[in-house]
CSV table of C-alpha atoms and ligand atoms in Angstrom, one decimal:
chain,number,residue,atom,x,y,z
J,1,MET,CA,18.4,19.1,76.4
J,2,GLY,CA,18.8,19.7,72.6
J,3,THR,CA,21.6,22.0,71.7
J,4,VAL,CA,24.5,19.8,70.6
J,5,ILE,CA,28.0,20.4,69.1
J,6,LEU,CA,27.9,18.9,65.6
J,7,GLY,CA,31.5,19.6,64.8
J,8,THR,CA,34.7,21.3,66.1
J,9,GLY,CA,37.7,22.8,64.4
J,10,SER,CA,40.8,24.8,65.2
J,11,CYS,CA,43.6,26.6,63.5
J,12,LEU,CA,47.0,27.7,64.9
J,13,PRO,CA,49.6,30.0,63.2
J,14,VAL,CA,52.6,28.2,61.8
J,15,LYS,CA,55.3,30.1,63.7
J,16,ARG,CA,56.2,29.1,67.2
J,17,VAL,CA,57.9,31.7,69.5
J,18,SER,CA,59.8,29.8,72.3
J,19,ASN,CA,60.8,31.2,75.6
J,20,HIS,CA,64.4,31.0,74.4
J,21,ASP,CA,63.4,33.3,71.5
J,22,LEU,CA,62.0,35.8,74.0
J,23,GLU,CA,65.2,35.7,76.0
J,24,GLY,CA,66.7,37.5,73.0
J,25,ILE,CA,64.4,40.5,73.2
J,26,LEU,CA,63.5,40.6,76.9
J,27,ASP,CA,65.1,40.4,80.4
J,28,THR,CA,63.5,36.9,81.0
J,29,SER,CA,64.4,33.2,80.9
J,30,ASP,CA,62.9,30.0,79.8
J,31,GLU,CA,63.2,28.7,83.4
J,32,TRP,CA,61.3,31.7,84.8
J,33,ILE,CA,58.5,31.5,82.2
J,34,GLN,CA,58.1,27.8,82.5
J,35,SER,CA,58.1,27.7,86.3
J,36,ARG,CA,55.6,30.6,86.6
J,37,THR,CA,53.3,29.8,83.7
J,38,GLY,CA,54.0,26.3,82.2
J,39,ILE,CA,54.2,28.0,78.8
J,40,LYS,CA,56.9,26.8,76.3
J,41,ALA,CA,56.3,28.0,72.8
J,42,PRO,CA,53.1,29.7,71.8
J,43,ARG,CA,52.1,30.3,68.1
J,44,ILE,CA,52.4,33.8,66.8
J,45,SER,CA,50.6,35.0,63.6
J,46,GLY,CA,52.6,35.8,60.4
J,47,LYS,CA,51.5,37.1,57.0
J,48,GLY,CA,48.1,35.9,56.0
J,49,GLU,CA,47.2,34.9,59.5
J,50,GLN,CA,44.9,37.7,60.6
J,51,THR,CA,42.3,36.8,63.3
J,52,TYR,CA,39.7,36.2,60.6
J,53,ASN,CA,42.0,33.9,58.6
J,54,LEU,CA,42.5,31.7,61.7
J,55,ALA,CA,38.8,31.8,62.5
J,56,THR,CA,37.9,30.8,58.9
J,57,GLU,CA,40.2,27.8,58.9
J,58,ALA,CA,38.9,26.7,62.3
J,59,ALA,CA,35.3,27.0,61.0
J,60,ARG,CA,36.2,24.9,57.9
J,61,GLY,CA,37.4,22.1,60.2
J,62,ALA,CA,34.2,22.3,62.2
J,63,LEU,CA,32.0,22.3,59.1
J,64,ASP,CA,33.9,19.3,57.8
J,65,MET,CA,33.4,17.3,61.1
J,66,ALA,CA,29.7,18.3,61.1
J,67,GLY,CA,29.4,17.2,57.4
J,68,MET,CA,27.9,20.6,56.5
J,69,THR,CA,28.6,23.3,54.0
J,70,ALA,CA,28.8,27.0,54.8
J,71,ASP,CA,25.6,27.8,53.0
J,72,GLN,CA,23.7,25.8,55.7
J,73,LEU,CA,24.8,28.2,58.4
J,74,ASP,CA,22.2,30.7,59.9
J,75,ILE,CA,24.3,32.6,62.3
J,76,ILE,CA,28.0,33.3,62.9
J,77,VAL,CA,29.2,34.6,66.2
J,78,VAL,CA,32.9,35.3,66.8
J,79,ALA,CA,34.3,35.9,70.3
J,80,THR,CA,37.4,38.1,70.0
J,81,ILE,CA,39.2,41.1,71.4
J,82,SER,CA,41.8,41.2,68.6
J,83,SER,CA,40.1,41.5,65.3
J,84,HIS,CA,42.2,43.4,62.7
J,85,MET,CA,39.5,46.0,62.3
J,86,LEU,CA,37.0,47.6,64.7
J,87,MET,CA,34.4,47.4,61.9
J,88,PRO,CA,33.3,45.3,60.1
J,89,SER,CA,33.3,42.5,62.7
J,90,CYS,CA,35.6,39.5,62.4
J,91,ALA,CA,32.5,37.4,62.0
J,92,CYS,CA,31.5,39.3,58.8
J,93,PHE,CA,35.0,38.6,57.4
J,94,VAL,CA,34.5,34.9,58.2
J,95,GLN,CA,31.1,35.0,56.6
J,96,LYS,CA,32.6,36.4,53.4
J,97,GLU,CA,35.6,33.9,53.4
J,98,LEU,CA,33.3,30.9,53.9
J,99,GLY,CA,30.7,32.1,51.5
J,100,ALA,CA,28.1,31.6,54.2
J,101,THR,CA,25.5,33.6,52.2
J,102,LYS,CA,22.5,32.9,54.4
J,103,ALA,CA,24.1,33.7,57.8
J,104,PHE,CA,24.1,36.9,59.7
J,105,ALA,CA,27.3,37.6,61.6
J,106,TYR,CA,28.6,39.6,64.5
J,107,ASP,CA,31.3,39.6,67.2
J,108,ILE,CA,31.1,39.5,71.0
J,109,ASN,CA,33.6,40.8,73.4
J,110,ALA,CA,33.9,39.0,76.7
J,111,ALA,CA,37.7,38.5,76.6
J,112,CYS,CA,38.8,35.0,77.5
J,113,SER,CA,35.2,34.1,78.5
J,114,GLY,CA,33.9,34.9,75.0
J,115,PHE,CA,33.6,31.4,73.6
J,116,LEU,CA,31.5,30.2,76.6
J,117,TYR,CA,29.3,33.2,76.4
J,118,ALA,CA,28.8,32.5,72.6
J,119,LEU,CA,28.0,28.9,73.4
J,120,ASP,CA,25.3,30.0,75.8
J,121,LEU,CA,23.9,32.5,73.3
J,122,GLY,CA,23.9,29.8,70.6
J,123,ASP,CA,21.9,27.6,72.9
J,124,LYS,CA,19.3,30.3,73.3
J,125,TYR,CA,18.9,30.7,69.5
J,126,ILE,CA,18.4,27.0,69.1
J,127,ARG,CA,15.9,26.8,71.9
J,128,ALA,CA,13.9,29.5,70.1
J,129,ASP,CA,14.2,27.8,66.7
J,130,PRO,CA,15.7,24.2,66.6
J,131,THR,CA,16.2,24.3,62.9
J,132,LYS,CA,19.0,26.9,63.2
J,133,LYS,CA,22.7,26.0,62.6
J,134,ILE,CA,25.1,28.3,64.4
J,135,LEU,CA,28.8,28.7,64.0
J,136,ILE,CA,30.6,29.9,67.1
J,137,ILE,CA,34.2,30.8,67.1
J,138,GLY,CA,36.8,32.0,69.6
J,139,ALA,CA,39.7,33.7,67.6
J,140,GLU,CA,42.6,35.9,68.6
J,141,ALA,CA,45.8,37.4,67.2
J,142,LEU,CA,46.8,39.0,70.4
J,143,SER,CA,50.4,39.2,69.3
J,144,ALA,CA,49.3,42.3,67.4
J,145,ARG,CA,48.0,43.8,70.7
J,146,MET,CA,51.0,43.1,73.0
J,147,ASN,CA,53.5,45.5,74.4
J,148,TRP,CA,56.6,43.4,73.4
J,149,ALA,CA,58.7,45.3,75.9
J,150,ASP,CA,56.4,44.3,78.9
J,151,ARG,CA,57.7,41.0,80.2
J,152,ASN,CA,54.7,40.7,82.5
J,153,THR,CA,52.3,40.2,79.7
J,154,CYS,CA,53.9,39.3,76.4
J,155,ILE,CA,55.3,36.0,77.6
J,156,LEU,CA,51.8,34.7,78.4
J,157,PHE,CA,49.7,35.1,75.2
J,158,GLY,CA,49.5,33.3,71.9
J,159,ASP,CA,47.4,33.4,68.7
J,160,GLY,CA,44.9,30.8,67.4
J,161,ALA,CA,41.2,30.0,66.8
J,162,GLY,CA,38.7,27.3,67.6
J,163,ALA,CA,35.2,26.8,66.3
J,164,ALA,CA,32.1,24.7,66.9
J,165,ILE,CA,28.9,24.2,65.0
J,166,LEU,CA,25.7,24.1,67.1
J,167,GLY,CA,22.5,22.4,66.1
J,168,HIS,CA,19.6,20.6,67.6
J,169,GLN,CA,19.3,16.9,68.4
J,170,GLN,CA,16.6,14.9,70.2
J,171,GLY,CA,17.8,12.8,73.2
J,172,GLU,CA,20.0,13.0,76.2
J,173,SER,CA,23.0,15.0,74.7
J,174,GLY,CA,23.2,18.7,74.7
J,175,TYR,CA,24.0,21.9,76.5
J,176,ILE,CA,23.1,21.8,80.2
J,177,ASN,CA,23.6,25.1,81.8
J,178,SER,CA,26.1,27.9,82.6
J,179,ASN,CA,27.0,30.0,85.6
J,180,PHE,CA,28.4,33.4,84.4
J,181,PHE,CA,29.6,36.5,86.2
J,182,SER,CA,31.1,39.9,85.4
J,183,ASP,CA,32.6,42.6,87.5
J,184,GLY,CA,33.3,45.9,85.7
J,185,ASN,CA,34.6,47.4,88.9
J,186,LEU,CA,37.7,45.4,88.4
J,187,TRP,CA,38.3,46.4,84.7
J,188,HIS,CA,41.6,48.0,85.5
J,189,LEU,CA,43.2,44.6,86.4
J,190,LEU,CA,43.2,43.5,82.7
J,191,TYR,CA,42.5,45.9,79.8
J,192,MET,CA,43.3,47.2,76.4
J,193,HIS,CA,42.6,50.7,75.1
J,194,THR,CA,41.6,51.5,71.5
J,195,ALA,CA,43.8,54.0,69.7
J,196,THR,CA,43.6,57.6,71.1
J,197,SER,CA,40.4,59.4,70.4
J,198,ASN,CA,40.0,61.8,67.5
J,199,ASN,CA,37.5,63.7,69.7
J,200,ALA,CA,39.7,65.7,72.1
J,201,GLU,CA,36.8,65.7,74.6
J,202,LEU,CA,36.8,61.9,74.7
J,203,CYS,CA,40.5,61.3,75.1
J,204,VAL,CA,41.2,59.0,77.9
J,205,GLU,CA,43.9,60.0,80.3
J,206,ASP,CA,47.0,57.9,80.6
J,207,ASN,CA,46.1,55.9,77.4
J,208,PRO,CA,49.1,53.6,77.1
J,209,GLY,CA,48.2,52.6,73.5
J,210,VAL,CA,46.6,49.6,72.0
J,211,HIS,CA,48.0,46.8,74.0
J,212,VAL,CA,47.1,44.5,76.9
J,213,VAL,CA,47.8,45.8,80.4
J,214,MET,CA,47.6,43.5,83.3
J,215,GLU,CA,48.1,43.3,87.0
J,216,GLY,CA,49.2,39.7,87.0
J,217,ARG,CA,49.3,38.9,90.7
J,218,GLU,CA,45.8,40.3,91.3
J,219,ILE,CA,44.4,38.5,88.2
J,220,PHE,CA,45.9,35.3,89.5
J,221,LYS,CA,44.2,35.7,92.9
J,222,TYR,CA,40.8,36.5,91.5
J,223,ALA,CA,41.0,33.8,88.7
J,224,VAL,CA,41.4,30.8,90.9
J,225,LYS,CA,38.7,31.8,93.4
J,226,ALA,CA,36.2,33.0,90.8
J,227,MET,CA,36.5,29.9,88.7
J,228,GLU,CA,36.2,27.6,91.7
J,229,ASP,CA,33.1,29.4,92.9
J,230,ALA,CA,31.5,29.4,89.4
J,231,VAL,CA,32.1,25.7,89.1
J,232,ARG,CA,30.8,24.9,92.6
J,233,GLY,CA,27.7,27.0,92.0
J,234,LEU,CA,27.0,25.3,88.7
J,235,LEU,CA,27.4,21.8,90.1
J,236,ILE,CA,25.1,22.6,93.0
J,237,LYS,CA,22.5,24.1,90.5
J,238,GLU,CA,22.6,21.0,88.4
J,239,LYS,CA,22.7,18.6,91.4
J,240,ILE,CA,25.8,16.8,90.2
J,241,THR,CA,29.2,16.2,91.8
J,242,ILE,CA,32.6,16.7,90.3
J,243,ASP,CA,33.0,12.9,90.2
J,244,SER,CA,30.3,12.6,87.5
J,245,VAL,CA,32.2,15.0,85.2
J,246,ASN,CA,34.2,13.0,82.6
J,247,LEU,CA,36.4,15.8,81.3
J,248,VAL,CA,37.2,19.4,82.4
J,249,ILE,CA,38.3,21.8,79.7
J,250,PRO,CA,39.4,25.0,81.5
J,251,HIS,CA,40.6,28.3,79.9
J,252,GLN,CA,44.3,27.8,79.4
J,253,ALA,CA,45.6,30.8,81.3
J,254,ASN,CA,48.6,29.3,82.9
J,255,ILE,CA,49.6,26.0,84.6
J,256,ARG,CA,49.7,27.5,88.2
J,257,ILE,CA,46.2,28.8,87.9
J,258,LEU,CA,45.1,25.4,86.6
J,259,ASN,CA,46.9,23.4,89.3
J,260,ASN,CA,45.4,25.6,92.0
J,261,LEU,CA,42.0,25.1,90.6
J,262,ILE,CA,42.5,21.3,90.3
J,263,GLU,CA,43.6,21.1,93.9
J,264,ARG,CA,40.8,23.2,95.3
J,265,LEU,CA,38.1,21.3,93.4
J,266,GLU,CA,39.8,18.0,94.0
J,267,ILE,CA,39.6,17.0,90.3
J,268,PRO,CA,41.8,14.0,89.3
J,269,LYS,CA,44.5,15.5,87.0
J,270,GLU,CA,43.8,13.0,84.2
J,271,LYS,CA,40.3,14.4,83.8
J,272,VAL,CA,41.6,17.9,83.0
J,273,PHE,CA,42.6,18.8,79.4
J,274,ILE,CA,45.7,21.0,79.4
J,275,ASN,CA,47.6,22.3,76.4
J,276,VAL,CA,48.9,25.6,77.7
J,277,ALA,CA,52.5,24.7,77.2
J,278,GLU,CA,52.1,24.6,73.4
J,279,TYR,CA,49.9,27.6,72.8
J,280,GLY,CA,50.0,29.9,75.9
J,281,ASN,CA,46.9,31.9,76.7
J,282,THR,CA,44.9,32.3,73.5
J,283,SER,CA,42.1,34.2,75.3
J,284,ALA,CA,38.7,33.5,73.6
J,285,ALA,CA,40.3,30.8,71.4
J,286,SER,CA,41.7,28.7,74.3
J,287,ILE,CA,38.6,26.7,75.2
J,288,PRO,CA,37.5,25.9,71.6
J,289,ILE,CA,41.1,24.9,70.6
J,290,ALA,CA,41.3,22.6,73.6
J,291,LEU,CA,37.8,21.2,72.9
J,292,ASP,CA,38.8,20.4,69.3
J,293,GLU,CA,42.0,18.8,70.3
J,294,ALA,CA,40.2,16.7,73.0
J,295,LYS,CA,37.6,15.6,70.5
J,296,ARG,CA,40.2,14.7,67.8
J,297,GLU,CA,42.4,12.9,70.4
J,298,GLY,CA,39.4,10.6,71.3
J,299,ARG,CA,39.1,12.1,74.8
J,300,ILE,CA,35.4,12.7,74.3
J,301,SER,CA,32.7,10.0,73.9
J,302,THR,CA,28.9,10.2,73.5
J,303,GLY,CA,27.3,10.6,76.9
J,304,ASP,CA,30.3,12.3,78.5
J,305,THR,CA,29.6,15.2,80.8
J,306,ILE,CA,32.1,18.0,80.0
J,307,LEU,CA,32.8,21.0,82.3
J,308,PHE,CA,34.3,24.2,81.0
J,309,CYS,CA,35.4,27.1,83.1
J,310,THR,CA,36.9,30.5,82.2
J,311,PHE,CA,38.2,33.8,83.5
J,312,GLY,CA,39.2,37.0,81.7
J,313,GLY,CA,39.2,40.7,81.2
J,314,GLY,CA,36.0,42.6,82.2
J,315,LEU,CA,36.3,40.9,84.6
J,316,THR,CA,34.3,38.1,83.2
J,317,TRP,CA,34.2,34.5,84.4
J,318,GLY,CA,32.0,31.4,84.6
J,319,ALA,CA,31.5,27.7,84.0
J,320,THR,CA,29.4,25.7,81.6
J,321,LEU,CA,28.2,22.1,81.5
J,322,ILE,CA,27.4,20.0,78.4
J,323,LYS,CA,26.6,16.4,77.8
J,324,TRP,CA,28.2,15.2,74.6
H,401,UT7,O1,43.1,35.0,81.3
H,401,UT7,C1,43.8,35.5,82.4
H,401,UT7,C2,45.1,36.1,82.0
H,401,UT7,N1,46.0,36.4,83.0
H,401,UT7,C3,46.8,35.5,83.6
H,401,UT7,O2,46.7,34.3,83.5
H,401,UT7,C4,47.9,36.1,84.5
H,401,UT7,C5,47.8,35.6,85.9
H,401,UT7,N2,49.1,36.0,86.6
H,401,UT7,C6,50.2,35.2,86.6
H,401,UT7,O3,50.2,34.1,86.0
H,401,UT7,C7,51.4,35.7,87.3
H,401,UT7,O4,51.1,36.8,88.1
H,401,UT7,C8,52.5,36.1,86.3
H,401,UT7,C9,53.1,34.9,85.6
H,401,UT7,C10,52.1,37.1,85.3
H,401,UT7,C11,53.7,36.7,87.1
H,401,UT7,O5,54.2,35.8,88.1
H,401,UT7,P1,54.3,36.3,89.6
H,401,UT7,O6,54.8,35.1,90.3
H,401,UT7,O7,53.0,36.8,90.0
H,401,UT7,O8,55.4,37.4,89.5
H,401,UT7,P2,55.3,38.9,90.0
H,401,UT7,O9,54.5,39.7,89.1
H,401,UT7,O10,55.0,38.9,91.4
H,401,UT7,O11,56.8,39.3,89.8
H,401,UT7,C12,57.9,38.7,90.5
H,401,UT7,C13,59.2,39.1,89.9
H,401,UT7,C14,59.3,40.7,89.7
H,401,UT7,O12,60.6,41.1,89.9
H,401,UT7,P3,61.0,41.8,91.3
H,401,UT7,O13,60.1,43.0,91.3
H,401,UT7,O14,60.7,40.8,92.4
H,401,UT7,O15,62.5,42.1,91.1
H,401,UT7,C15,59.0,40.8,88.2
H,401,UT7,O16,59.5,42.0,87.7
H,401,UT7,O17,59.4,38.6,88.6
H,401,UT7,C16,59.7,39.6,87.7
H,401,UT7,N3,59.2,39.2,86.3
H,401,UT7,C17,59.9,38.5,85.5
H,401,UT7,N4,61.1,38.0,85.5
H,401,UT7,C18,61.5,37.3,84.5
H,401,UT7,C19,57.9,39.5,85.8
H,401,UT7,N5,57.8,39.0,84.6
H,401,UT7,C20,59.0,38.4,84.3
H,401,UT7,C21,59.5,37.6,83.3
H,401,UT7,N6,60.8,37.1,83.4
H,401,UT7,N7,58.8,37.4,82.1
């Protein structure tokens, strides 16, 4: 073992957009959205709440819990698909805002799975050099990347950020293992173009613009089965049963996906942390926000085995086990 989470933090935009608010701009209803997704009122960014602003505030919370200052950080990795610029990375803006002068910084793109991929990456850095302190963040302002006329997608997503500081500690606690997968053949089920190309030769046909496009039903089908298989594979690899997991923190996609997963894996509901009603699907931010809330609500104790699972665009999916 060795790679431990020294602190967590999260930041949500101030403004809530309820399903009733959406009824005013879309042919939809609170009843439809709640019954299909479990979502009530996600947070949507306003002025001064760019992806990097949310990420920076989440990082400050994590540094505070870890009892660290930004100049102690060696590496900053932000998982995001909704940075306000393509370049520089969101991570470089966070580095600047925090004044993390020693740290090098970059983003990764694995959609909703990004935070778990970053956690796995952080573990590899720390195994190579246990003195390193790594800030990993999942941050999104997907409201800027929604087609607000598409009721299939815009009702699902929200904005926010969550962060964790990774370091090394002797003993039983630490990152255990992950079981990750990707299938680029299924990219078309959930995607987002960049703006149209300035090179006519590279223009992509049928580019609908910079917003999330999704085949909801297909995604639903794949998400449940893929997460179930990833979790089962990881438990077998680590020779543990679901009974010895103390807390499950899944990607908060929607309540029907989560309920299906809970049923298939026969997990007692009280062991699963769910906050999708409040925030909707915040993509890469969903797991670290939930982790921070679980920690601050006292749902996590030293020695607990925590299981994460995720699914998102790419397609990307997987599961991760840690011992707190
Ligand atoms: O990280 C992964 C992210 N993605 C997801 O989590 C999405 C997974 N998919 C889902 O959760 C579900 O597929 C949705 C919630 C997106 C849609 O629910 P569904 O039960 O699969 O609905 P559907 O797409 O089969 O559509 C059923 C009906 C359609 O009307 P018709 O054609 O039967 O007349 C839709 O046009 O519901 C209609 N509909 C809506 N009605 C009211 C679709 N969106 C809405 C809406 N309000 N917002």
